[in-house]
mmCIF file of C-alpha atoms in Angstrom:
data_model
loop_
_atom_site.group_PDB
_atom_site.id
_atom_site.type_symbol
_atom_site.label_atom_id
_atom_site.label_comp_id
_atom_site.label_asym_id
_atom_site.label_seq_id
_atom_site.Cartn_x
_atom_site.Cartn_y
_atom_site.Cartn_z
ATOM 1 C CA MET A 1 -84.226 258.527 58.820
ATOM 2 C CA THR A 2 -82.637 255.838 60.988
ATOM 3 C CA LYS A 3 -79.099 256.988 60.078
ATOM 4 C CA PHE A 4 -80.005 260.601 60.955
ATOM 5 C CA ILE A 5 -81.344 259.556 64.368
ATOM 6 C CA GLU A 6 -78.268 257.393 64.942
ATOM 7 C CA LYS A 7 -75.851 260.234 64.026
ATOM 8 C CA PHE A 8 -77.830 262.690 66.105
ATOM 9 C CA GLY A 9 -77.767 260.321 69.082
ATOM 10 C CA ARG A 10 -74.005 259.769 68.761
ATOM 11 C CA GLY A 11 -73.389 263.507 68.470
ATOM 12 C CA ALA A 12 -75.563 264.236 71.497
ATOM 13 C CA GLY A 13 -73.808 261.450 73.412
ATOM 14 C CA LYS A 14 -70.375 262.910 72.603
ATOM 15 C CA ILE A 15 -71.452 266.386 73.711
ATOM 16 C CA ILE A 16 -73.015 265.085 76.920
ATOM 17 C CA GLY A 17 -69.921 262.958 77.615
ATOM 18 C CA LEU A 18 -67.667 265.958 77.016
ATOM 19 C CA LEU A 19 -69.738 268.172 79.321
ATOM 20 C CA LEU A 20 -69.868 265.460 81.975
ATOM 21 C CA SER A 21 -66.090 265.015 81.801
ATOM 22 C CA ALA A 22 -65.556 268.789 82.032
ATOM 23 C CA GLY A 23 -67.874 268.975 85.028
ATOM 24 C CA HIS A 24 -66.050 266.084 86.695
ATOM 25 C CA ASP A 25 -62.666 267.749 86.085
ATOM 26 C CA ALA A 26 -63.948 271.086 87.402
ATOM 27 C CA VAL A 27 -65.338 269.567 90.598
ATOM 28 C CA ASP A 28 -62.168 267.519 91.096
ATOM 29 C CA MET A 29 -59.999 270.625 90.671
ATOM 30 C CA VAL A 30 -62.125 272.619 93.122
ATOM 31 C CA ILE A 31 -61.957 269.878 95.739
ATOM 32 C CA THR A 32 -58.237 269.135 95.385
ATOM 33 C CA THR A 33 -56.821 272.617 94.739
ATOM 34 C CA VAL A 34 -59.157 275.561 95.197
ATOM 35 C CA LEU A 35 -60.842 274.630 98.493
ATOM 36 C CA PRO A 36 -57.593 273.904 100.367
ATOM 37 C CA PHE A 37 -56.182 277.219 99.099
ATOM 38 C CA MET A 38 -59.337 279.042 100.216
ATOM 39 C CA CYS A 39 -59.045 277.464 103.669
ATOM 40 C CA PHE A 40 -55.422 278.552 103.913
ATOM 41 C CA ILE A 41 -56.272 282.111 102.851
ATOM 42 C CA ALA A 42 -59.229 282.274 105.255
ATOM 43 C CA ALA A 43 -56.989 281.148 108.121
ATOM 44 C CA LEU A 44 -54.286 283.648 107.171
ATOM 45 C CA VAL A 45 -56.795 286.512 106.856
ATOM 46 C CA GLY A 46 -58.292 285.524 110.212
ATOM 47 C CA ILE A 47 -54.872 285.531 111.863
ATOM 48 C CA ILE A 48 -53.943 288.898 110.331
ATOM 49 C CA THR A 49 -57.275 290.421 111.307
ATOM 50 C CA SER A 50 -57.607 288.992 114.806
ATOM 51 C CA THR A 51 -54.030 289.660 115.891
ATOM 52 C CA GLY A 52 -54.070 293.230 114.601
ATOM 53 C CA ILE A 53 -50.932 292.682 112.517
ATOM 54 C CA GLY A 54 -52.611 294.399 109.575
ATOM 55 C CA ASP A 55 -53.295 297.531 111.641
ATOM 56 C CA ILE A 56 -49.749 297.575 113.013
ATOM 57 C CA ILE A 57 -48.202 297.287 109.554
ATOM 58 C CA ALA A 58 -50.614 299.885 108.175
ATOM 59 C CA LYS A 59 -49.702 302.393 110.881
ATOM 60 C CA LEU A 60 -46.001 301.788 110.248
ATOM 61 C CA VAL A 61 -46.287 302.447 106.515
ATOM 62 C CA GLN A 62 -48.888 305.231 106.680
ATOM 63 C CA PRO A 63 -46.273 308.027 106.697
ATOM 64 C CA LEU A 64 -44.977 306.749 103.357
ATOM 65 C CA GLY A 65 -48.275 307.662 101.680
ATOM 66 C CA GLY A 66 -47.583 311.392 101.633
ATOM 67 C CA SER A 67 -45.078 311.521 98.767
ATOM 68 C CA VAL A 68 -44.209 309.739 95.561
ATOM 69 C CA ILE A 69 -40.838 308.677 96.989
ATOM 70 C CA GLY A 70 -42.613 307.265 100.044
ATOM 71 C CA MET A 71 -45.024 305.358 97.812
ATOM 72 C CA ILE A 72 -42.140 303.919 95.808
ATOM 73 C CA ILE A 73 -40.597 302.753 99.081
ATOM 74 C CA LEU A 74 -44.007 301.365 100.132
ATOM 75 C CA SER A 75 -44.253 299.527 96.832
ATOM 76 C CA LEU A 76 -40.782 298.075 97.313
ATOM 77 C CA VAL A 77 -41.678 296.928 100.833
ATOM 78 C CA CYS A 78 -44.965 295.372 99.691
ATOM 79 C CA THR A 79 -43.315 293.512 96.829
ATOM 80 C CA ILE A 80 -40.273 292.047 98.586
ATOM 81 C CA PRO A 81 -40.375 288.494 97.201
ATOM 82 C CA ILE A 82 -40.314 286.848 100.629
ATOM 83 C CA ILE A 83 -42.940 289.168 102.139
ATOM 84 C CA SER A 84 -45.380 289.711 99.255
ATOM 85 C CA PRO A 85 -46.988 286.230 99.340
ATOM 86 C CA LEU A 86 -47.741 286.804 103.029
ATOM 87 C CA LEU A 87 -49.170 290.307 102.474
ATOM 88 C CA ALA A 88 -51.370 289.390 99.535
ATOM 89 C CA PRO A 89 -53.998 286.994 100.985
ATOM 90 C CA GLY A 90 -57.356 288.672 101.100
ATOM 91 C CA ALA A 91 -55.628 292.010 100.455
ATOM 92 C CA VAL A 92 -56.147 292.704 104.159
ATOM 93 C CA ILE A 93 -53.067 294.857 104.596
ATOM 94 C CA ALA A 94 -53.625 296.670 101.290
ATOM 95 C CA GLN A 95 -57.200 297.435 102.349
ATOM 96 C CA VAL A 96 -56.164 298.815 105.719
ATOM 97 C CA VAL A 97 -53.339 300.927 104.256
ATOM 98 C CA GLY A 98 -55.707 302.104 101.520
ATOM 99 C CA VAL A 99 -58.236 303.239 104.109
ATOM 100 C CA PHE A 100 -55.572 305.159 106.015
ATOM 101 C CA ILE A 101 -54.298 306.849 102.855
ATOM 102 C CA GLY A 102 -57.876 307.598 101.772
ATOM 103 C CA ILE A 103 -58.615 309.198 105.132
ATOM 104 C CA GLU A 104 -55.488 311.323 104.834
ATOM 105 C CA ILE A 105 -56.459 312.395 101.299
ATOM 106 C CA GLY A 106 -59.956 313.269 102.549
ATOM 107 C CA ALA A 107 -58.493 315.250 105.450
ATOM 108 C CA GLY A 108 -56.302 317.210 103.064
ATOM 109 C CA ASN A 109 -53.022 315.891 104.453
ATOM 110 C CA ILE A 110 -52.150 314.078 101.221
ATOM 111 C CA ALA A 111 -52.687 315.564 97.771
ATOM 112 C CA PRO A 112 -55.561 313.940 95.850
ATOM 113 C CA ALA A 113 -53.226 313.555 92.872
ATOM 114 C CA LEU A 114 -51.414 310.861 94.866
ATOM 115 C CA ALA A 115 -54.494 308.612 94.957
ATOM 116 C CA VAL A 116 -53.621 306.794 91.726
ATOM 117 C CA PRO A 117 -49.975 306.121 92.659
ATOM 118 C CA ALA A 118 -51.181 305.032 96.121
ATOM 119 C CA ILE A 119 -53.303 302.305 94.548
ATOM 120 C CA PHE A 120 -50.283 300.944 92.697
ATOM 121 C CA ALA A 121 -48.078 301.281 95.779
ATOM 122 C CA ILE A 122 -50.309 299.255 98.100
ATOM 123 C CA ASN A 123 -51.307 296.650 95.528
ATOM 124 C CA GLY A 124 -47.888 295.625 94.240
ATOM 125 C CA GLN A 125 -48.182 292.284 96.010
ATOM 126 C CA VAL A 126 -51.534 291.390 94.454
ATOM 127 C CA GLY A 127 -51.542 287.893 93.045
ATOM 128 C CA CYS A 128 -48.257 286.861 94.661
ATOM 129 C CA ASP A 129 -50.064 284.474 96.987
ATOM 130 C CA PHE A 130 -51.851 282.776 94.102
ATOM 131 C CA ILE A 131 -48.892 282.027 91.827
ATOM 132 C CA PRO A 132 -48.222 278.444 92.990
ATOM 133 C CA VAL A 133 -51.939 277.661 93.084
ATOM 134 C CA GLY A 134 -52.505 279.141 89.637
ATOM 135 C CA LEU A 135 -49.656 277.076 88.259
ATOM 136 C CA ALA A 136 -51.082 273.976 89.941
ATOM 137 C CA LEU A 137 -54.468 274.695 88.382
ATOM 138 C CA ALA A 138 -52.737 274.849 85.015
ATOM 139 C CA ASP A 139 -51.132 271.451 85.744
ATOM 140 C CA ALA A 140 -47.650 272.950 85.533
ATOM 141 C CA GLU A 141 -44.654 270.724 86.029
ATOM 142 C CA PRO A 142 -42.895 271.029 89.424
ATOM 143 C CA GLU A 143 -39.845 272.514 87.702
ATOM 144 C CA THR A 144 -42.055 275.196 86.154
ATOM 145 C CA VAL A 145 -43.462 276.109 89.568
ATOM 146 C CA GLU A 146 -39.932 276.235 91.018
ATOM 147 C CA ILE A 147 -38.805 278.665 88.332
ATOM 148 C CA ALA A 148 -41.994 280.654 87.678
ATOM 149 C CA THR A 149 -42.842 281.511 91.285
ATOM 150 C CA PRO A 150 -39.583 283.350 92.059
ATOM 151 C CA ALA A 151 -39.603 284.873 88.564
ATOM 152 C CA VAL A 152 -43.042 286.406 89.057
ATOM 153 C CA LEU A 153 -42.190 287.567 92.583
ATOM 154 C CA LEU A 154 -39.036 289.279 91.331
ATOM 155 C CA ASN A 155 -41.000 290.737 88.423
ATOM 156 C CA ARG A 156 -43.495 292.306 90.843
ATOM 157 C CA PHE A 157 -40.595 293.662 92.902
ATOM 158 C CA VAL A 158 -39.120 295.385 89.832
ATOM 159 C CA THR A 159 -42.351 296.555 88.210
ATOM 160 C CA GLY A 160 -44.106 297.696 91.432
ATOM 161 C CA PRO A 161 -42.162 300.971 91.757
ATOM 162 C CA ILE A 162 -42.397 301.516 88.000
ATOM 163 C CA ALA A 163 -46.194 301.185 88.270
ATOM 164 C CA VAL A 164 -46.204 303.836 91.016
ATOM 165 C CA LEU A 165 -44.261 306.203 88.752
ATOM 166 C CA VAL A 166 -46.570 305.498 85.805
ATOM 167 C CA GLY A 167 -49.612 306.094 88.035
ATOM 168 C CA TRP A 168 -48.058 309.330 89.268
ATOM 169 C CA VAL A 169 -47.393 310.555 85.700
ATOM 170 C CA PHE A 170 -50.915 309.699 84.581
ATOM 171 C CA SER A 171 -52.426 311.402 87.612
ATOM 172 C CA PHE A 172 -51.212 314.816 86.458
ATOM 173 C CA GLY A 173 -54.189 317.029 85.746
ATOM 174 C CA LEU A 174 -56.736 314.737 87.370
ATOM 175 C CA PHE A 175 -57.294 317.025 90.348
#
């Protein structure tokens, strides 16, 4: 009976130690990586919202929402590797452009069949702002971050227009 209690106590101690270590690592990661990133994103979203840059950009790209070619161009603009990390935080610009395109679809100025490609067109930059942070959370080596960040940004630039075309093909017969 004593050996059973001893083994049970050791096993419980290992599990509690493992959970405590995981909790410590999680809190440490949140404090050192996630919170600073959230502060940066909040500041960037605040600047975009308060200055009206999001509305200006949305009004400039709104005419592109009326055709598949325009949406491919919109996707290319949104996924330019230098611009996409700045457009992605909080999806502010994508939300504003999405509202404008939705209003135009509701008003009958844009065909409802273009709703699916529009989603892919305005969201091509999604995740581009999080790549370095995600790699840091995964404890990636600095060389990996240096190579992976541009690789993913270029990947989004190439696959963004393809996603618009795929969305357009799959939207046939929806409306």
